[in-house]
Amino acid sequence: MAQMQTPKYVLVTGGCGFIGSNFVRWLAREQPTVRVTVLDKLTYAGNPENLAGVPGDRVHLVVGDICDEALVDDLVAHADAVVNFAAESHNDNAIADPEPFMRTNVQGTFCLLEACRRHGVRLHHISTDEVYGDLALDDPARFTEGAPYRPSSPYAASKAASDMLVRAWVRTYGVAATISNCSNNYGPYQHVEKFIPRAVTNVLCGRRPKLYGNGLNVRDWIHVEDHCAAVWEILSRGRIGETYLVGADGERSNLQVLQEILRLMGKDPGDFDWVRDRPGHDRRYAIDAGKLARELGWRPQHSDFSAGLAKTIAWYRDHESWWRPVKEETEARYAEAGR
Ligand code: NAD
Ligand code: DAU
C-alpha cells in the first residue's frame, strides 16, 4: 500500500493528556514546520497547562469531544493527518465505571474514522499492548504484531474494539490508517492516578506508596519521549494499514520499580503498603518492537531506566503546583476502592 507525504497540519486528539501533550511538545521541538490543532475534552485527565510554553503559532487548542460529529468533521476537513490519543486511559477507573470508556474509546474512534473516510485524511491510532492480554511471568514470549487479541479488562476491551474498527475501516473503505500498540509510558505530565507518579507524589507528600497484590506483576516501561518519536516515524513513514508495536525492553516487576523509586528518593526499601489487588490484574506485558526497528529504524534513546526515573522524580518535585490540586481527590477515589 502507498506511503504518505510528511504531514504539515496535524490534528492531535487528547493533546492535553500525558502522552498527547508530550507529543505536541516533541513536534514543536523536532518538527518546527508542523502546525497542530489539539482537540481535547479536558476531562479530569486533560490539562491545558500541559501545553504551556509551546509557541502559539504552532498549536491551537479546541476544547471539545471526539464524539461530536459536526466538530470532528470540521476539524478533520482542515487537517492532513489525525493522531488519536484521546481516550479514557486508566484501568482502575474502568473497573469502577466502564461506560465512559465505551463512549470515548469506541464511539469516539468510530466518529474519527468516519470523518477521515469522508475527507480522505490519514489517521494514526494510538493503542496499547493491553489488547493482547497478559503473559505468564515465566513465559519467554513477548507480544508481536500477529499476537491474538485477548483483552482482560474493560479498558483493554475498549481499546481492542477501537483497533478492530480501524482495521475494518482500512480494509473496507481504504482509510489510510496505521495503529501503534505501546507498553507502559513514564515521564513528565503523567496524571497522579498512575503507578509511578502516584508513588512519587505519595513520597513527596509524606504518604506511603501502595503496591497491588504481591507486587510481582511485570510492566514493560518506555520513556514517553521514545514513544512520541516512534509515533512520528509511523505517521510520516509507516506503511498504511499496518500495526507497529512500540516498546523499549523495559520489563520490571512493580516491586522493583517501587523499590527503585524509594532508593532514588532516599527512603527505606520497605517504606510502602501492600494493598488489595486490582480485579483481573494482568500479570505481565512484554513487547517485541523488532518490526518498528527493522522497517523504520526507530530505536529508544532513553535506555537507562534509573536515569529516566530520577529525572521524572525531579520533574514532580519541581512541579508540585501542577499535581497538588488533584492529589487529594485522586487519593480519595483510591481510598473508596480500598487501594
Ligand atoms: P491521559 O488519560 O493522560 O489523556 C487522555 C486525554 O484525552 C486527556 O487530555 C483527556 O482530556 C482527553 N479526552 C478524554 N476523552 C476525550 C473525548 N471524548 N474527546 C476529546 N478528548 C478526550 O492518557 P495517556 O496516558 O496520555 O494515553 C493516551 C493514549 O495512549 C490513550 O489512547 C491510551 O490508551 C494510549 N496508551 C497509553 C499508555 C500509557 O502508559 N499511558 C501506553 C500505551 C498506550
Ligand atoms: O500497558 C500500557 C498501559 O499502561 C496503558 O494502556 C494504560 O493507559 C496505562 O494506564 C498503563 O496501564 P497499567 O494498568 O499497567 O498502569 P498503572 O500505572 O495503572 O499501573 C501499573 C502497574 O502498577 C499495574 O500492575 C498496577 C500497579 N499499581 C498501580 C497503582 C496506581 C500498583 O501496584 N500501585 C498503585 O498505586
Short mmCIF file of N, CA and C and ligand atoms in Angstrom, two decimals, residues 14 16-20 39-47 64-67 84-89 104 126-128 155 159 182-185 190 193-194 227, ligand 1:
data_model
loop_
_atom_site.label_atom_id
_atom_site.label_comp_id
_atom_site.label_asym_id
_atom_site.label_seq_id
_atom_site.Cartn_x
_atom_site.Cartn_y
_atom_site.Cartn_z
N GLY A 14 -6.79 14.49 22.20
CA GLY A 14 -6.24 14.13 23.52
C GLY A 14 -4.88 14.77 23.76
N CYS A 16 -4.04 17.31 25.40
CA CYS A 16 -3.79 17.91 26.73
C CYS A 16 -3.58 16.83 27.79
N GLY A 17 -3.52 15.57 27.38
CA GLY A 17 -3.24 14.49 28.32
C GLY A 17 -1.74 14.23 28.40
N PHE A 18 -1.39 13.13 29.05
CA PHE A 18 0.03 12.82 29.30
C PHE A 18 0.81 12.65 27.99
N ILE A 19 0.48 11.62 27.21
CA ILE A 19 1.31 11.33 26.04
C ILE A 19 1.03 12.34 24.93
N GLY A 20 -0.24 12.71 24.76
CA GLY A 20 -0.58 13.66 23.70
C GLY A 20 0.16 14.99 23.88
N LEU A 39 -7.50 18.74 19.77
CA LEU A 39 -8.92 18.60 20.16
C LEU A 39 -8.94 17.81 21.46
N ASP A 40 -9.40 18.45 22.54
CA ASP A 40 -9.39 17.78 23.83
C ASP A 40 -10.63 18.19 24.63
N LYS A 41 -11.25 17.21 25.24
CA LYS A 41 -12.47 17.46 26.02
C LYS A 41 -12.15 18.04 27.40
N LEU A 42 -10.88 18.01 27.77
CA LEU A 42 -10.44 18.44 29.11
C LEU A 42 -11.24 17.72 30.19
N THR A 43 -11.17 16.40 30.16
CA THR A 43 -11.69 15.60 31.26
C THR A 43 -10.77 15.81 32.46
N TYR A 44 -11.01 15.07 33.55
CA TYR A 44 -10.13 15.16 34.72
C TYR A 44 -8.67 14.94 34.31
N ALA A 45 -8.41 14.20 33.19
CA ALA A 45 -7.04 13.83 32.81
C ALA A 45 -6.39 14.84 31.88
N GLY A 46 -7.16 15.81 31.39
CA GLY A 46 -6.62 16.78 30.44
C GLY A 46 -6.38 18.11 31.12
N ASN A 47 -5.24 18.72 30.82
CA ASN A 47 -4.89 19.98 31.47
C ASN A 47 -4.23 20.89 30.43
N GLY A 64 -13.25 20.22 23.05
CA GLY A 64 -14.42 19.50 22.52
C GLY A 64 -14.21 18.00 22.58
N ASP A 65 -15.25 17.30 22.12
CA ASP A 65 -15.34 15.86 22.31
C ASP A 65 -15.10 15.14 20.97
N ILE A 66 -14.33 14.07 20.97
CA ILE A 66 -14.14 13.32 19.71
C ILE A 66 -15.43 12.61 19.29
N CYS A 67 -16.44 12.59 20.16
CA CYS A 67 -17.74 12.01 19.77
C CYS A 67 -18.66 13.04 19.12
N ASN A 84 -4.73 10.05 17.03
CA ASN A 84 -5.76 9.90 18.05
C ASN A 84 -5.21 9.36 19.37
N PHE A 85 -4.92 10.30 20.29
CA PHE A 85 -4.52 9.94 21.66
C PHE A 85 -5.72 9.99 22.60
N ALA A 86 -6.82 10.60 22.18
CA ALA A 86 -7.93 10.84 23.11
C ALA A 86 -8.50 9.51 23.59
N ALA A 87 -8.58 9.36 24.89
CA ALA A 87 -9.12 8.11 25.45
C ALA A 87 -9.34 8.28 26.93
N GLU A 88 -10.18 7.43 27.46
CA GLU A 88 -10.16 7.14 28.90
C GLU A 88 -9.08 6.09 29.04
N SER A 89 -8.09 6.34 29.92
CA SER A 89 -6.87 5.53 29.88
C SER A 89 -6.55 4.73 31.14
N THR A 104 -15.96 7.08 24.77
CA THR A 104 -14.82 7.79 24.16
C THR A 104 -13.97 6.84 23.31
N ILE A 126 -3.57 5.59 18.33
CA ILE A 126 -2.68 5.19 19.43
C ILE A 126 -3.38 4.12 20.26
N SER A 127 -2.74 2.96 20.37
CA SER A 127 -3.33 1.92 21.19
C SER A 127 -2.30 1.34 22.17
N THR A 128 -2.66 0.24 22.76
CA THR A 128 -1.93 -0.27 23.93
C THR A 128 -1.59 -1.75 23.77
N TYR A 155 -11.08 -1.58 30.16
CA TYR A 155 -10.27 -0.61 29.40
C TYR A 155 -9.64 -1.29 28.18
N LYS A 159 -10.14 -0.59 24.06
CA LYS A 159 -9.05 -0.28 23.12
C LYS A 159 -9.00 -1.34 22.01
N CYS A 182 1.55 0.42 22.28
CA CYS A 182 2.74 0.70 23.08
C CYS A 182 2.59 0.12 24.49
N SER A 183 3.74 -0.05 25.13
CA SER A 183 3.78 -0.53 26.52
C SER A 183 3.65 0.67 27.48
N ASN A 184 3.88 0.42 28.77
CA ASN A 184 3.69 1.46 29.81
C ASN A 184 4.66 2.61 29.65
N ASN A 185 4.11 3.82 29.54
CA ASN A 185 4.93 5.03 29.43
C ASN A 185 5.20 5.63 30.80
N GLN A 190 2.45 13.01 33.61
CA GLN A 190 1.55 11.86 33.75
C GLN A 190 0.68 12.07 34.99
N GLU A 193 -2.82 9.58 39.15
CA GLU A 193 -3.53 8.31 39.38
C GLU A 193 -2.67 7.11 38.96
N LYS A 194 -1.67 7.32 38.08
CA LYS A 194 -0.88 6.21 37.53
C LYS A 194 0.24 5.82 38.49
N HIS A 227 8.30 7.03 22.90
CA HIS A 227 7.01 6.72 22.27
C HIS A 227 6.65 7.81 21.25
P1 NAD B 1 -4.48 10.51 29.53
O1 NAD B 1 -5.62 9.94 30.30
O2 NAD B 1 -3.35 11.15 30.24
O3 NAD B 1 -5.02 11.60 28.48
C1 NAD B 1 -6.18 11.41 27.73
C2 NAD B 1 -6.57 12.75 27.12
O4 NAD B 1 -7.73 12.55 26.30
C3 NAD B 1 -6.95 13.82 28.14
O5 NAD B 1 -6.37 15.06 27.80
C4 NAD B 1 -8.47 13.89 28.06
O6 NAD B 1 -8.99 15.17 28.41
C5 NAD B 1 -8.68 13.57 26.60
N1 NAD B 1 -10.02 13.02 26.32
C6 NAD B 1 -10.68 12.04 27.01
N2 NAD B 1 -11.88 11.82 26.47
C7 NAD B 1 -11.99 12.65 25.40
C8 NAD B 1 -13.00 12.87 24.42
N3 NAD B 1 -14.15 12.19 24.44
N4 NAD B 1 -12.77 13.80 23.47
C9 NAD B 1 -11.62 14.51 23.43
N5 NAD B 1 -10.63 14.35 24.34
C10 NAD B 1 -10.81 13.42 25.30
O7 NAD B 1 -3.97 9.32 28.61
P2 NAD B 1 -2.49 8.94 28.14
O8 NAD B 1 -1.85 8.12 29.17
O9 NAD B 1 -1.83 10.15 27.62
O10 NAD B 1 -2.86 7.95 26.93
C11 NAD B 1 -3.05 8.47 25.62
C12 NAD B 1 -3.33 7.33 24.68
O11 NAD B 1 -2.24 6.40 24.71
C13 NAD B 1 -4.57 6.51 25.05
O12 NAD B 1 -5.21 6.13 23.85
C14 NAD B 1 -4.02 5.28 25.76
O13 NAD B 1 -4.88 4.19 25.57
C15 NAD B 1 -2.72 5.09 25.00
N6 NAD B 1 -1.62 4.43 25.73
C16 NAD B 1 -1.22 4.89 26.95
C17 NAD B 1 -0.12 4.29 27.58
C18 NAD B 1 0.37 4.77 28.93
O14 NAD B 1 1.26 4.15 29.50
N7 NAD B 1 -0.14 5.86 29.47
C19 NAD B 1 0.53 3.22 26.96
C20 NAD B 1 0.08 2.76 25.72
C21 NAD B 1 -1.00 3.39 25.10
#
